[in-house]
GROMACS .gro file of C-alpha atoms in nm:
model
  168
    1UNK     CA    1   9.288   8.588  10.032
    2UNK     CA    2   9.512   8.393   9.798
    3UNK     CA    3   9.763   8.335  10.080
    4UNK     CA    4   9.534   8.109  10.284
    5UNK     CA    5   9.602   7.792  10.081
    6UNK     CA    6   9.975   7.856  10.102
    7UNK     CA    7   9.965   7.915  10.479
    8UNK     CA    8   9.747   7.606  10.529
    9UNK     CA    9   9.985   7.391  10.322
   10UNK     CA   10  10.282   7.533  10.514
   11UNK     CA   11  10.113   7.444  10.847
   12UNK     CA   12  10.033   7.090  10.731
   13UNK     CA   13  10.390   7.033  10.613
   14UNK     CA   14  10.538   7.164  10.939
   15UNK     CA   15  10.302   6.952  11.149
   16UNK     CA   16  10.389   6.638  10.954
   17UNK     CA   17  10.758   6.709  11.001
   18UNK     CA   18  10.777   6.835  11.360
   19UNK     CA   19  10.469   6.715  11.554
   20UNK     CA   20  10.586   6.544  11.872
   21UNK     CA   21  10.929   6.712  11.867
   22UNK     CA   22  11.030   6.842  12.211
   23UNK     CA   23  11.125   7.210  12.227
   24UNK     CA   24  11.480   7.272  12.343
   25UNK     CA   25  11.511   7.648  12.289
   26UNK     CA   26  11.336   7.952  12.146
   27UNK     CA   27  11.579   8.217  12.034
   28UNK     CA   28  11.463   8.560  11.914
   29UNK     CA   29  11.734   8.676  11.673
   30UNK     CA   30  11.583   9.020  11.624
   31UNK     CA   31  11.473   9.273  11.881
   32UNK     CA   32  11.135   9.305  11.708
   33UNK     CA   33  11.060   8.935  11.655
   34UNK     CA   34  10.895   8.864  11.991
   35UNK     CA   35  10.574   9.066  12.027
   36UNK     CA   36  10.477   8.962  12.383
   37UNK     CA   37  10.661   8.972  12.714
   38UNK     CA   38  10.450   8.731  12.914
   39UNK     CA   39  10.435   8.438  12.913
   40UNK     CA   40  10.798   8.375  12.832
   41UNK     CA   41  10.864   8.159  12.525
   42UNK     CA   42  11.103   7.959  12.744
   43UNK     CA   43  10.805   7.835  12.946
   44UNK     CA   44  10.742   7.588  12.662
   45UNK     CA   45  11.092   7.438  12.676
   46UNK     CA   46  11.069   7.065  12.738
   47UNK     CA   47  10.718   7.039  12.592
   48UNK     CA   48  10.637   6.860  12.266
   49UNK     CA   49  10.486   7.033  11.965
   50UNK     CA   50  10.124   6.913  11.974
   51UNK     CA   51   9.997   7.078  11.658
   52UNK     CA   52  10.062   7.329  11.385
   53UNK     CA   53   9.754   7.496  11.246
   54UNK     CA   54   9.656   7.813  11.067
   55UNK     CA   55   9.417   8.102  11.132
   56UNK     CA   56   9.398   8.356  10.850
   57UNK     CA   57   9.761   8.454  10.776
   58UNK     CA   58   9.892   8.326  11.110
   59UNK     CA   59  10.057   7.994  11.195
   60UNK     CA   60   9.969   7.849  11.537
   61UNK     CA   61  10.231   7.625  11.699
   62UNK     CA   62  10.084   7.463  12.010
   63UNK     CA   63  10.321   7.323  12.273
   64UNK     CA   64  10.186   7.141  12.578
   65UNK     CA   65  10.316   6.897  12.840
   66UNK     CA   66  10.011   6.678  12.774
   67UNK     CA   67   9.685   6.709  12.583
   68UNK     CA   68   9.575   6.985  12.826
   69UNK     CA   69   9.694   7.341  12.872
   70UNK     CA   70  10.008   7.471  12.712
   71UNK     CA   71  10.136   7.765  12.511
   72UNK     CA   72  10.059   7.866  12.156
   73UNK     CA   73  10.312   8.053  11.946
   74UNK     CA   74  10.122   8.272  11.699
   75UNK     CA   75  10.351   8.343  11.405
   76UNK     CA   76  10.274   8.610  11.147
   77UNK     CA   77  10.484   8.558  10.837
   78UNK     CA   78  10.394   8.892  10.670
   79UNK     CA   79  10.420   8.881  10.288
   80UNK     CA   80  10.711   8.652  10.212
   81UNK     CA   81  10.808   8.503  10.545
   82UNK     CA   82  10.851   8.134  10.616
   83UNK     CA   83  10.930   7.899  10.899
   84UNK     CA   84  11.223   7.736  10.726
   85UNK     CA   85  11.317   7.386  10.835
   86UNK     CA   86  11.676   7.347  10.955
   87UNK     CA   87  11.803   6.993  10.958
   88UNK     CA   88  12.004   6.867  11.258
   89UNK     CA   89  12.353   7.014  11.256
   90UNK     CA   90  12.259   7.319  11.048
   91UNK     CA   91  12.449   7.639  11.121
   92UNK     CA   92  12.273   7.855  11.380
   93UNK     CA   93  12.210   8.208  11.249
   94UNK     CA   94  12.304   8.490  11.484
   95UNK     CA   95  12.201   8.798  11.285
   96UNK     CA   96  11.851   8.931  11.208
   97UNK     CA   97  11.926   8.940  10.836
   98UNK     CA   98  11.965   8.560  10.851
   99UNK     CA   99  11.642   8.507  11.043
  100UNK     CA  100  11.415   8.667  11.302
  101UNK     CA  101  11.360   8.380  11.545
  102UNK     CA  102  11.463   8.018  11.582
  103UNK     CA  103  11.284   7.721  11.737
  104UNK     CA  104  11.525   7.441  11.822
  105UNK     CA  105  11.414   7.088  11.914
  106UNK     CA  106  11.593   6.823  12.118
  107UNK     CA  107  11.639   6.608  11.805
  108UNK     CA  108  11.845   6.887  11.647
  109UNK     CA  109  11.570   6.984  11.406
  110UNK     CA  110  11.505   7.358  11.391
  111UNK     CA  111  11.257   7.608  11.252
  112UNK     CA  112  11.387   7.948  11.145
  113UNK     CA  113  11.148   8.240  11.100
  114UNK     CA  114  11.265   8.430  10.794
  115UNK     CA  115  11.133   8.732  10.608
  116UNK     CA  116  11.287   8.869  10.291
  117UNK     CA  117  11.332   9.242  10.250
  118UNK     CA  118  11.437   9.508  10.493
  119UNK     CA  119  11.124   9.581  10.699
  120UNK     CA  120  11.134   9.264  10.914
  121UNK     CA  121  10.779   9.294  11.049
  122UNK     CA  122  10.709   8.923  11.090
  123UNK     CA  123  10.659   8.833  11.452
  124UNK     CA  124  10.579   8.582  11.724
  125UNK     CA  125  10.321   8.618  12.002
  126UNK     CA  126  10.321   8.371  12.292
  127UNK     CA  127   9.968   8.300  12.413
  128UNK     CA  128   9.872   8.102  12.726
  129UNK     CA  129   9.494   8.119  12.683
  130UNK     CA  130   9.270   8.037  12.388
  131UNK     CA  131   9.454   8.198  12.093
  132UNK     CA  132   9.126   8.304  11.929
  133UNK     CA  133   9.058   8.536  12.223
  134UNK     CA  134   9.407   8.693  12.240
  135UNK     CA  135   9.589   8.946  12.029
  136UNK     CA  136   9.652   8.942  11.740
  137UNK     CA  137   9.377   8.689  11.657
  138UNK     CA  138   9.096   8.850  11.859
  139UNK     CA  139   9.051   9.131  11.610
  140UNK     CA  140   9.007   8.897  11.313
  141UNK     CA  141   8.670   8.838  11.159
  142UNK     CA  142   8.538   8.504  11.039
  143UNK     CA  143   8.757   8.276  10.827
  144UNK     CA  144   8.728   8.379  10.463
  145UNK     CA  145   8.671   8.017  10.362
  146UNK     CA  146   8.369   7.989  10.594
  147UNK     CA  147   8.172   8.296  10.483
  148UNK     CA  148   7.888   8.238  10.240
  149UNK     CA  149   7.711   8.507  10.034
  150UNK     CA  150   7.443   8.574  10.296
  151UNK     CA  151   7.696   8.613  10.577
  152UNK     CA  152   7.907   8.844  10.358
  153UNK     CA  153   7.601   9.060  10.287
  154UNK     CA  154   7.533   9.087  10.663
  155UNK     CA  155   7.893   9.184  10.737
  156UNK     CA  156   7.892   9.448  10.465
  157UNK     CA  157   7.557   9.591  10.580
  158UNK     CA  158   7.691   9.627  10.935
  159UNK     CA  159   7.986   9.843  10.820
  160UNK     CA  160   7.958  10.180  10.654
  161UNK     CA  161   8.307  10.163  10.505
  162UNK     CA  162   8.392  10.171  10.139
  163UNK     CA  163   8.434   9.827   9.984
  164UNK     CA  164   8.811   9.862   9.963
  165UNK     CA  165   8.839   9.948  10.333
  166UNK     CA  166   8.589   9.677  10.431
  167UNK     CA  167   8.794   9.407  10.259
  168UNK     CA  168   9.114   9.515  10.433
   0.00000   0.00000   0.00000
């Protein structure tokens, strides 16, 4: 997947910029942006951003009151989406065409989930447990960067799908 290096670089840049920032507000700007109902994204308000990582095409923003349990925001950017950095004092978008969701920190820094085009399918899941075991990550296979030729042959032998469908 050619997107993995881009997603990984995006996660590293966001972590360098916002790690340690305390969450002030999560604001879904579009009806379809938030994909889960429980736990509430507001449960993470007051917690610092502990890490930003990547799993396949998803960004994982982990908020926790300490090094222990917390909440992970799983963000799918779709094809052209981004978590755009908004500097302190930036105008707050109010319409879905300007952004799908906004993370605002106590310092005034913000992250705006954007997606070009008209479909607006990017989304945010709020996960309280291990993100790897929860939707949407539970249905993913192994990381593409960690599969060698032998493992790929095993995966292909276990599926009777055509190559095109297997790779999807």
